[in-house]
Amino acid sequence: MEEPLKQADVMKGTRKEEVLDIDHSPSLFKRGWMKTPVDIRPSMHCFAGEPARLKVVDFPNPRVWSAMDEDWKLPTNWKEIVMDAFKVRLDRFRTFKLFMDICVRCGACADKCQFFIGSADPKNMPVLRAELFRSVYRKNFTTAGKLLGPIAGARDLTIDVLKEWWYYLYQCSECRRCSVFCPYGIDMAEITIIGRELTNLIGLNIDWIAAPVAFCYKTGNHLGIQPHAYKSMLEFFQDEIEIVTGVRVEPSYNRKGAEILFITPSGDVFADPGTWTCMGYMILFHYLESLGLDITWSTYASEGGNFGLFTSHEMMKRLNSKMYAEAKRLGVKWILGGECGHMWRVVNQYMGTMNLDLAEGSNLEEPVSPITGTKFENTKSTKMVHICEFTADLIKHNKLKLDPSRNDNLKVTFHDSCNPARAMGLLEEPRYVIKNVCNNFYEMPPTTIREQTFCCGGGSGLNAGEDVELRMRGGLPRANAVKFVHEKYGVNMLSCICAIDRAVFPDLMRYWVPGVEVTGVHEMVANAMVLEGEKEKTVNLRNEPLAGTEESEDV
Amino acid sequence: MNVILSLIVSSVAVFGLVVIAFVGVWGAHLEWLFGVVIPYLAVITFFVGMIYRVVQWGKCAMPFRIPSTCGQQKTLPWLKRTYVDKLDNPVGTVAVVGRMILEVLCFRSLFRNTRLEFGNGQEIKYKSAKWLWFGSIVFHYTFLIVLLRHLRFFTEPMPFFVPIIEKVDGFFQLYVPTLYQSGLLLGAAATFLLLRRVIDGKMRYISLPADYFPLFLILGLATTGVLMRYVLKADVVSIKELTMGLVSFRPVVPEGISVLFYIHIFLVSVFFAYFPFSKLTHMAGVFLSPTRNVSNNSRIVRHINPWNYPVKVHTYAAYEDEFREKMIDAGLPVEKGAPEPAKPE
């Protein structure tokens, strides 16, 4: 493609043929990849981090720079910094060392990456993206590489190689799909995480990650919503809910002595369609209050997501600390977490290891549902429960009065978000919930769901405005699977349990599968719930008429 | 490096090895060097090298428990997990061992393989593609059988299973001496693995000389082995004298062993010595892969990171200091400087 894809193309749905005109098989006479320099294309990368963001978290080399410039304004000893840090991480992470050593380049991962499928850029094959790092590893840390150079697949870290690293580190969404197919479990996400950690040490980053990190650090959430504004946004939702249902819900904030602390991604407080999911939580909690739920929101720990994961292990730990610190300060017994993707990777695989000492001396204990008495034994160390686990348990015990026909206007499919699927295994809980709150549910093809699910194309901090072509290409495999059920069963609603999905999919659907909307699972739960004292419902949370009520409106 | 250059470099390297052994034995009569010294050095390199590798990996920390979960997690008691879920998303040692056995012996992950078909107009399909799995299984298991068959040369008396393997392997009793299927299948599988690297554009692009070299080497091994057994009929008695000498540490070099044998044993030696320095270490590495060999139980049991260090955080106190006025105005609770509650009348 000569001209990059623009947001206007997405809105108008144009130039699809051009986007799809790609060839996944490099020609016989194509130059070897090591000698093919990186071509940094607009709309395929994100803007560089602004200096102010980096200063907030004391990150190195804050400056104004752009990937399109020749000079990236690096410190003079950048190579030394990177190679020293590389060496340290080889000792700190068995994954990193092993994944540098044992790949046989069997190619099983090659056509599994959504960014390769959508772009056909051979350096987006996970194996080759990893080779960008392995080549430098061999040159610096292995005998064969030092002696034989390119014959052993080794090369020096030059400025061009560094630029290539940066470009492809931000075309990987750390989704782990490749690791499912790798016979040795080599996980590109792990290499990307460590690669991003290395490049951050010399000030190479993107603003769509650096900004949320800085905001989250200072104000408690990625969007920089200050405490009073957070409250007023939820107040706006209270009004909306009252208009639709006739019931006034009353959330509480920063309340000491509550039994449960609720933490969800701030994206759901901020933009549609996440806002309706957030209203869903509020309605659910209101309903459960009379059954004994004692829950509070926090403005300090008002972010479930953790863009630290996309920056460095240390930054992830710094941001995550707020969850236990706030749980201890408020004296809650356990934490309930909202629908979010990478948040749950952090909670399930990192949080306890990183920060459980912060919970020492707190009131935290093994989570028990106050409504059903169910012990969440699978969370007895970390003490944090996923809201789909919580709600599935409520439904199983018949604690919710549900009228699934209120969702009859929907034909729903479910997108497994990468992290809950491949870093947790939360597959059946959301499906159980969905099947109980709506009558029309259709699965996408088996090679595109559950552990084989595709990324939305904007995970791991790539959901910026400026990289729209990258998102449309990376999201193509998912969109294609949605298109299949849209055409076969008339699916008109793509449900998911991830705030980034909810932000990315509306654009993606508009472009590739017009006619499919996006929802969180708890929006559908709330729409199906029959509330005490509700008025006669004619519309759902989106103010769309419920099935069967359209005609009566004309009367 | 371009594919043509890679193929040339790696095939010339293997051919060079053949020439070295040929000239060394046929021309320079260095039977002791190629029949005794180099094999000893190679085996030492193999064991020391592999142990060093595994120790190096073992010394690396495992800071986090990050299994790739490929099935339903262990959660609410009524959510049933199938056996597949229990193995692909293991909790507990037994399940992890089960997952590793499937991975190491059955190449479980490779069995999932699919093939992309990218047509026009959003016609994207993922077809089942078991060929890579099948080729790899045949390749590795026939290699194992061939290795075990060679115990005939290194043991006296032979372990009971060697004649059994030979009998099964030569089941069809074709040709004299009996044709072993394992040798043919090994050659066929190695050829398949080589061809897919050359024919598939993606594979061609990612392949390095380090991928072609071991395949050429193995094909060289197999060819010299086949030639010795079926065509030139090597002097098996003398060869066994030499190999038994090696394992009993009383090396002898009998007269009359053909140069072909020395080429064969030299290629074997290079193969063993090359092992620890190459991608062939995947044989040991697969056991240590942290996305496969740990439980998905980090919410149940805390995993300890040996280098976990304290980090700078933004405390609640600092947060409240910055926003206290706004919080009070909005009616949010604060720790310090809260307005006095109205006194009850």
Short mmCIF file of C-alpha atoms in Angstrom, two decimals, chain B:
data_model
loop_
_atom_site.label_atom_id
_atom_site.label_comp_id
_atom_site.label_asym_id
_atom_site.label_seq_id
_atom_site.Cartn_x
_atom_site.Cartn_y
_atom_site.Cartn_z
CA MET B 1 21.20 -14.51 4.79
CA ASN B 2 19.36 -15.44 1.61
CA VAL B 3 18.10 -19.00 1.18
CA ILE B 4 20.47 -19.89 -1.65
CA LEU B 5 23.50 -18.76 0.29
CA SER B 6 22.26 -20.55 3.41
CA LEU B 7 21.83 -23.80 1.51
CA ILE B 8 25.27 -23.48 -0.06
CA VAL B 9 27.02 -22.68 3.21
CA SER B 10 25.42 -25.53 5.13
CA SER B 11 25.71 -28.19 2.45
CA VAL B 12 29.31 -27.24 1.72
CA ALA B 13 30.02 -27.49 5.44
CA VAL B 14 28.69 -31.04 5.59
CA PHE B 15 30.44 -31.99 2.37
CA GLY B 16 33.64 -30.53 3.81
CA LEU B 17 33.29 -32.76 6.84
CA VAL B 18 33.01 -35.80 4.59
CA VAL B 19 36.10 -34.73 2.68
CA ILE B 20 38.06 -34.15 5.88
CA ALA B 21 37.32 -37.65 7.13
CA PHE B 22 38.01 -39.19 3.74
CA VAL B 23 41.35 -37.46 3.28
CA GLY B 24 42.27 -37.97 6.93
CA VAL B 25 41.77 -41.73 6.81
CA TRP B 26 42.33 -42.69 3.20
CA GLY B 27 45.17 -40.27 2.57
CA ALA B 28 46.80 -39.65 5.93
CA HIS B 29 45.85 -42.90 7.70
CA LEU B 30 44.66 -41.11 10.81
CA GLU B 31 42.41 -44.00 11.88
CA TRP B 32 43.17 -43.41 15.55
CA LEU B 33 42.26 -39.76 15.31
CA PHE B 34 38.94 -40.35 13.55
CA GLY B 35 38.04 -43.67 15.14
CA VAL B 36 39.05 -43.01 18.74
CA VAL B 37 40.21 -39.50 19.68
CA ILE B 38 37.49 -37.48 17.95
CA PRO B 39 34.63 -39.74 19.11
CA TYR B 40 35.85 -39.47 22.70
CA LEU B 41 36.16 -35.69 22.45
CA ALA B 42 32.73 -35.44 20.87
CA VAL B 43 31.02 -37.47 23.56
CA ILE B 44 32.76 -35.48 26.27
CA THR B 45 31.71 -32.24 24.58
CA PHE B 46 28.16 -33.48 24.32
CA PHE B 47 27.78 -34.40 27.98
CA VAL B 48 29.75 -31.51 29.45
CA GLY B 49 28.07 -29.09 27.07
CA MET B 50 24.54 -30.28 27.71
CA ILE B 51 25.01 -30.39 31.47
CA TYR B 52 26.48 -26.89 31.33
CA ARG B 53 23.51 -25.70 29.31
CA VAL B 54 20.93 -27.19 31.65
CA VAL B 55 22.74 -25.83 34.70
CA GLN B 56 22.87 -22.38 33.11
CA TRP B 57 19.13 -22.47 32.44
CA GLY B 58 18.46 -23.86 35.89
CA LYS B 59 20.40 -21.02 37.47
CA CYS B 60 18.15 -18.43 35.83
CA ALA B 61 15.39 -17.24 38.10
CA MET B 62 11.72 -18.03 37.51
CA PRO B 63 10.29 -14.78 38.80
CA PHE B 64 6.69 -15.36 37.80
CA ARG B 65 4.42 -18.27 37.15
CA ILE B 66 3.28 -17.69 33.59
CA PRO B 67 1.86 -20.89 32.07
CA SER B 68 0.10 -20.55 28.72
CA THR B 69 -3.33 -21.76 29.71
CA CYS B 70 -5.02 -23.74 26.97
CA GLY B 71 -8.18 -24.93 28.70
CA GLN B 72 -10.77 -24.01 31.30
CA GLN B 73 -9.26 -22.87 34.62
CA LYS B 74 -9.96 -24.50 37.95
CA THR B 75 -12.64 -22.35 39.49
CA LEU B 76 -16.19 -22.81 40.79
CA PRO B 77 -16.71 -26.42 41.85
CA TRP B 78 -19.71 -26.96 39.59
CA LEU B 79 -17.93 -25.78 36.45
CA LYS B 80 -16.77 -29.12 35.12
CA ARG B 81 -13.34 -29.44 33.61
CA THR B 82 -12.63 -32.13 31.03
CA TYR B 83 -9.42 -34.15 31.04
CA VAL B 84 -8.18 -31.93 28.25
CA ASP B 85 -8.77 -28.85 30.43
CA LYS B 86 -6.97 -30.47 33.35
CA LEU B 87 -3.93 -31.22 31.20
CA ASP B 88 -3.85 -28.03 29.16
CA ASN B 89 -4.51 -25.79 32.14
CA PRO B 90 -2.88 -27.80 34.91
CA VAL B 91 -3.21 -27.28 38.64
CA GLY B 92 -0.96 -29.48 40.76
CA THR B 93 2.10 -31.60 40.05
CA VAL B 94 0.33 -34.61 38.59
CA ALA B 95 -1.40 -32.50 35.96
CA VAL B 96 1.80 -30.64 35.13
CA VAL B 97 3.67 -33.91 34.69
CA GLY B 98 0.83 -35.10 32.47
CA ARG B 99 1.06 -31.96 30.38
CA MET B 100 4.83 -32.36 30.05
CA ILE B 101 4.55 -36.01 29.05
CA LEU B 102 2.10 -35.10 26.31
CA GLU B 103 4.33 -32.26 25.20
CA VAL B 104 7.59 -34.21 25.20
CA LEU B 105 6.40 -37.58 23.96
CA CYS B 106 3.43 -36.63 21.77
CA PHE B 107 4.27 -33.07 20.67
CA ARG B 108 0.90 -31.89 21.96
CA SER B 109 1.28 -28.24 20.96
CA LEU B 110 2.42 -29.06 17.46
CA PHE B 111 -0.69 -31.23 17.11
CA ARG B 112 -2.78 -28.04 17.30
CA ASN B 113 -1.14 -26.70 14.17
CA THR B 114 -3.31 -24.99 11.58
CA ARG B 115 -2.53 -23.55 8.19
CA LEU B 116 -3.57 -20.11 7.03
CA GLU B 117 -5.45 -19.79 3.76
CA PHE B 118 -5.71 -16.17 2.82
CA GLY B 119 -8.05 -15.68 -0.11
CA ASN B 120 -9.45 -12.56 -1.68
CA GLY B 121 -12.19 -10.49 -0.11
CA GLN B 122 -11.78 -11.47 3.51
CA GLU B 123 -11.78 -15.20 2.73
CA ILE B 124 -9.50 -16.23 5.56
CA LYS B 125 -9.46 -19.84 6.71
CA TYR B 126 -7.45 -21.90 9.15
CA LYS B 127 -7.13 -25.46 7.90
CA SER B 128 -6.00 -28.38 10.00
CA ALA B 129 -2.34 -29.05 9.26
CA LYS B 130 -1.00 -32.14 10.96
CA TRP B 131 1.85 -32.70 8.50
CA LEU B 132 4.45 -30.89 10.55
CA TRP B 133 3.36 -32.83 13.62
CA PHE B 134 3.44 -36.12 11.73
CA GLY B 135 6.80 -35.42 10.10
CA SER B 136 8.33 -34.45 13.43
CA ILE B 137 6.96 -37.50 15.21
CA VAL B 138 8.32 -39.82 12.52
CA PHE B 139 11.64 -38.00 12.48
CA HIS B 140 12.22 -38.08 16.24
CA TYR B 141 10.97 -41.60 16.88
CA THR B 142 12.81 -43.22 14.00
CA PHE B 143 15.92 -41.39 15.13
CA LEU B 144 15.41 -42.91 18.58
CA ILE B 145 14.95 -46.38 17.11
CA VAL B 146 18.07 -46.04 15.00
CA LEU B 147 20.03 -44.93 18.07
CA LEU B 148 18.74 -47.88 20.11
CA ARG B 149 19.55 -50.29 17.32
CA HIS B 150 23.14 -49.04 17.45
CA LEU B 151 23.40 -50.34 21.01
CA ARG B 152 24.22 -53.61 19.23
CA PHE B 153 27.67 -52.14 18.66
CA PHE B 154 28.21 -50.87 22.18
CA THR B 155 27.00 -53.68 24.42
CA GLU B 156 27.93 -57.31 24.93
CA PRO B 157 25.60 -59.05 25.54
CA MET B 158 22.99 -56.82 23.96
CA PRO B 159 20.11 -55.55 26.11
CA PHE B 160 17.03 -57.70 25.55
CA PHE B 161 15.14 -54.96 23.70
CA VAL B 162 17.67 -54.51 20.90
CA PRO B 163 16.87 -57.76 19.06
CA ILE B 164 13.16 -57.07 19.58
CA ILE B 165 13.50 -53.63 18.01
CA GLU B 166 15.48 -55.11 15.14
CA LYS B 167 12.86 -57.77 14.59
CA VAL B 168 9.99 -55.29 14.52
CA ASP B 169 11.97 -52.80 12.49
CA GLY B 170 12.75 -55.45 9.88
CA PHE B 171 9.26 -56.90 10.00
CA PHE B 172 8.77 -57.13 6.23
CA GLN B 173 12.03 -59.04 5.76
CA LEU B 174 12.75 -57.47 2.45
CA TYR B 175 16.20 -57.54 0.94
CA VAL B 176 19.37 -59.07 2.39
CA PRO B 177 20.48 -57.91 4.89
CA THR B 178 16.99 -57.22 6.20
CA LEU B 179 15.78 -53.75 5.43
CA TYR B 180 15.08 -51.62 8.50
CA GLN B 181 12.11 -49.32 7.95
CA SER B 182 13.34 -46.88 10.57
CA GLY B 183 16.34 -45.86 8.50
CA LEU B 184 14.23 -45.20 5.43
CA LEU B 185 11.59 -43.33 7.40
CA LEU B 186 14.24 -41.22 9.10
CA GLY B 187 15.66 -40.25 5.73
CA ALA B 188 12.20 -39.54 4.38
CA ALA B 189 11.22 -37.44 7.40
CA ALA B 190 14.47 -35.46 7.31
CA THR B 191 13.92 -34.85 3.60
CA PHE B 192 10.38 -33.67 4.29
CA LEU B 193 11.61 -31.27 6.97
CA LEU B 194 14.25 -29.99 4.57
CA LEU B 195 11.87 -29.60 1.63
CA ARG B 196 9.25 -27.67 3.59
CA ARG B 197 11.98 -25.22 4.56
CA VAL B 198 12.90 -24.69 0.93
CA ILE B 199 9.46 -24.79 -0.69
CA ASP B 200 7.30 -22.82 1.75
CA GLY B 201 8.07 -19.11 1.28
CA LYS B 202 7.64 -18.30 4.95
CA MET B 203 9.90 -21.14 6.05
CA ARG B 204 12.48 -20.20 3.47
CA TYR B 205 12.56 -16.67 4.79
CA ILE B 206 13.04 -17.59 8.46
CA SER B 207 15.49 -20.45 7.95
CA LEU B 208 19.15 -19.96 8.83
CA PRO B 209 22.21 -22.03 7.87
CA ALA B 210 21.86 -23.34 11.43
CA ASP B 211 18.56 -24.93 10.35
CA TYR B 212 19.85 -26.57 7.18
CA PHE B 213 23.18 -27.74 8.60
CA PRO B 214 21.80 -30.28 11.10
CA LEU B 215 19.41 -31.65 8.47
CA PHE B 216 22.20 -32.11 5.95
CA LEU B 217 24.31 -33.65 8.68
CA ILE B 218 21.58 -36.13 9.59
CA LEU B 219 21.00 -36.95 5.93
CA GLY B 220 24.77 -37.52 5.64
CA LEU B 221 24.68 -39.82 8.66
CA ALA B 222 21.78 -41.77 7.28
CA THR B 223 23.31 -42.07 3.81
CA THR B 224 26.67 -43.36 5.05
CA GLY B 225 24.87 -45.75 7.39
CA VAL B 226 22.67 -47.11 4.61
CA LEU B 227 25.63 -47.45 2.25
CA MET B 228 27.60 -49.41 4.85
CA ARG B 229 24.76 -51.76 5.66
CA TYR B 230 23.18 -52.43 2.32
CA VAL B 231 25.61 -51.53 -0.42
CA LEU B 232 29.24 -51.79 0.53
CA LYS B 233 28.66 -54.32 3.33
CA ALA B 234 31.05 -53.00 5.95
CA ASP B 235 33.06 -55.39 8.12
CA VAL B 236 30.69 -55.52 11.08
CA VAL B 237 32.94 -57.71 13.23
CA SER B 238 35.88 -55.33 13.07
CA ILE B 239 33.64 -52.34 13.62
CA LYS B 240 32.21 -53.92 16.72
CA GLU B 241 35.72 -54.57 17.96
CA LEU B 242 36.45 -50.87 17.61
CA THR B 243 33.21 -49.67 19.19
CA MET B 244 33.47 -52.14 22.09
CA GLY B 245 37.00 -50.89 22.60
CA LEU B 246 35.65 -47.36 22.90
CA VAL B 247 33.03 -48.18 25.53
CA SER B 248 35.38 -50.39 27.55
CA PHE B 249 38.06 -47.65 27.49
CA ARG B 250 40.54 -50.06 25.84
CA PRO B 251 40.45 -48.57 22.37
CA VAL B 252 41.69 -50.64 19.46
CA VAL B 253 41.73 -49.91 15.74
CA PRO B 254 41.38 -53.18 13.83
CA GLU B 255 42.68 -53.44 10.27
CA GLY B 256 40.40 -53.49 7.30
CA ILE B 257 37.59 -51.16 8.32
CA SER B 258 36.44 -49.21 5.27
CA VAL B 259 36.90 -45.46 5.07
CA LEU B 260 33.11 -45.12 4.83
CA PHE B 261 32.86 -46.14 8.48
CA TYR B 262 35.26 -43.39 9.49
CA ILE B 263 33.22 -40.84 7.57
CA HIS B 264 30.10 -42.09 9.32
CA ILE B 265 31.60 -41.96 12.80
CA PHE B 266 33.12 -38.54 12.09
CA LEU B 267 29.72 -37.14 11.11
CA VAL B 268 28.26 -38.70 14.25
CA SER B 269 31.01 -37.08 16.32
CA VAL B 270 30.37 -33.67 14.79
CA PHE B 271 26.66 -34.12 15.41
CA PHE B 272 27.23 -34.85 19.10
CA ALA B 273 29.76 -32.07 19.56
CA TYR B 274 27.52 -29.59 17.74
CA PHE B 275 24.53 -30.42 19.92
CA PRO B 276 25.11 -28.19 22.95
CA PHE B 277 26.01 -25.17 20.83
CA SER B 278 22.95 -25.21 18.65
CA LYS B 279 19.20 -25.24 18.47
CA LEU B 280 19.39 -28.99 19.08
CA THR B 281 19.44 -28.10 22.79
CA HIS B 282 15.66 -27.95 22.46
CA MET B 283 15.87 -31.62 23.46
CA ALA B 284 16.71 -30.57 27.03
CA GLY B 285 15.16 -27.12 26.96
CA VAL B 286 11.63 -28.32 26.36
CA PHE B 287 11.58 -29.78 29.87
CA LEU B 288 12.32 -26.39 31.39
CA SER B 289 9.88 -24.21 29.47
CA PRO B 290 8.11 -22.01 32.04
CA THR B 291 4.98 -21.62 29.94
CA ARG B 292 4.46 -25.37 30.08
CA ASN B 293 5.99 -26.84 33.23
CA VAL B 294 4.22 -24.90 35.98
CA SER B 295 0.76 -24.97 37.52
CA ASN B 296 -1.79 -22.29 36.84
CA ASN B 297 -2.30 -21.80 40.57
CA SER B 298 -0.85 -18.38 41.28
CA ARG B 299 -4.12 -17.15 42.78
CA ILE B 300 -4.16 -20.19 45.08
CA VAL B 301 -0.52 -20.31 46.21
CA ARG B 302 1.83 -17.37 46.20
CA HIS B 303 4.80 -17.81 43.89
CA ILE B 304 8.00 -16.22 45.21
CA ASN B 305 10.20 -14.09 42.99
CA PRO B 306 13.78 -14.43 44.27
CA TRP B 307 14.72 -10.92 43.14
CA ASN B 308 11.54 -9.12 44.08
CA TYR B 309 12.66 -5.67 45.24
CA PRO B 310 10.82 -2.71 46.77
CA VAL B 311 9.68 -0.06 44.28
CA LYS B 312 8.73 3.58 44.48
CA VAL B 313 4.97 3.96 44.71
CA HIS B 314 2.53 6.85 44.84
CA THR B 315 0.90 6.41 48.23
CA TYR B 316 -2.66 7.16 49.16
CA ALA B 317 -1.39 9.90 51.49
CA ALA B 318 0.37 11.67 48.61
CA TYR B 319 -2.71 11.23 46.45
CA GLU B 320 -4.99 12.71 49.10
CA ASP B 321 -2.59 15.60 49.68
CA GLU B 322 -2.90 16.52 46.04
CA PHE B 323 -6.67 16.19 45.75
CA ARG B 324 -7.93 16.78 49.33
CA GLU B 325 -9.85 20.01 48.64
CA LYS B 326 -11.57 18.58 45.59
CA MET B 327 -12.40 15.38 47.43
CA ILE B 328 -13.94 17.24 50.36
CA ASP B 329 -15.97 19.42 47.99
CA ALA B 330 -17.24 16.33 46.18
CA GLY B 331 -18.22 14.71 49.47
CA LEU B 332 -15.61 11.94 49.22
CA PRO B 333 -14.22 10.65 52.53
CA VAL B 334 -10.69 11.80 53.41
CA GLU B 335 -8.19 10.79 56.08
CA LYS B 336 -6.97 14.24 57.11
CA GLY B 337 -8.68 17.62 57.39
CA ALA B 338 -12.19 16.27 56.99
CA PRO B 339 -14.89 18.77 57.88
CA GLU B 340 -16.24 18.26 61.40
CA PRO B 341 -19.38 16.18 61.34
CA ALA B 342 -22.40 18.28 62.28
CA LYS B 343 -23.05 17.93 66.02
CA PRO B 344 -26.30 16.20 66.87
CA GLU B 345 -28.79 18.71 68.16
#
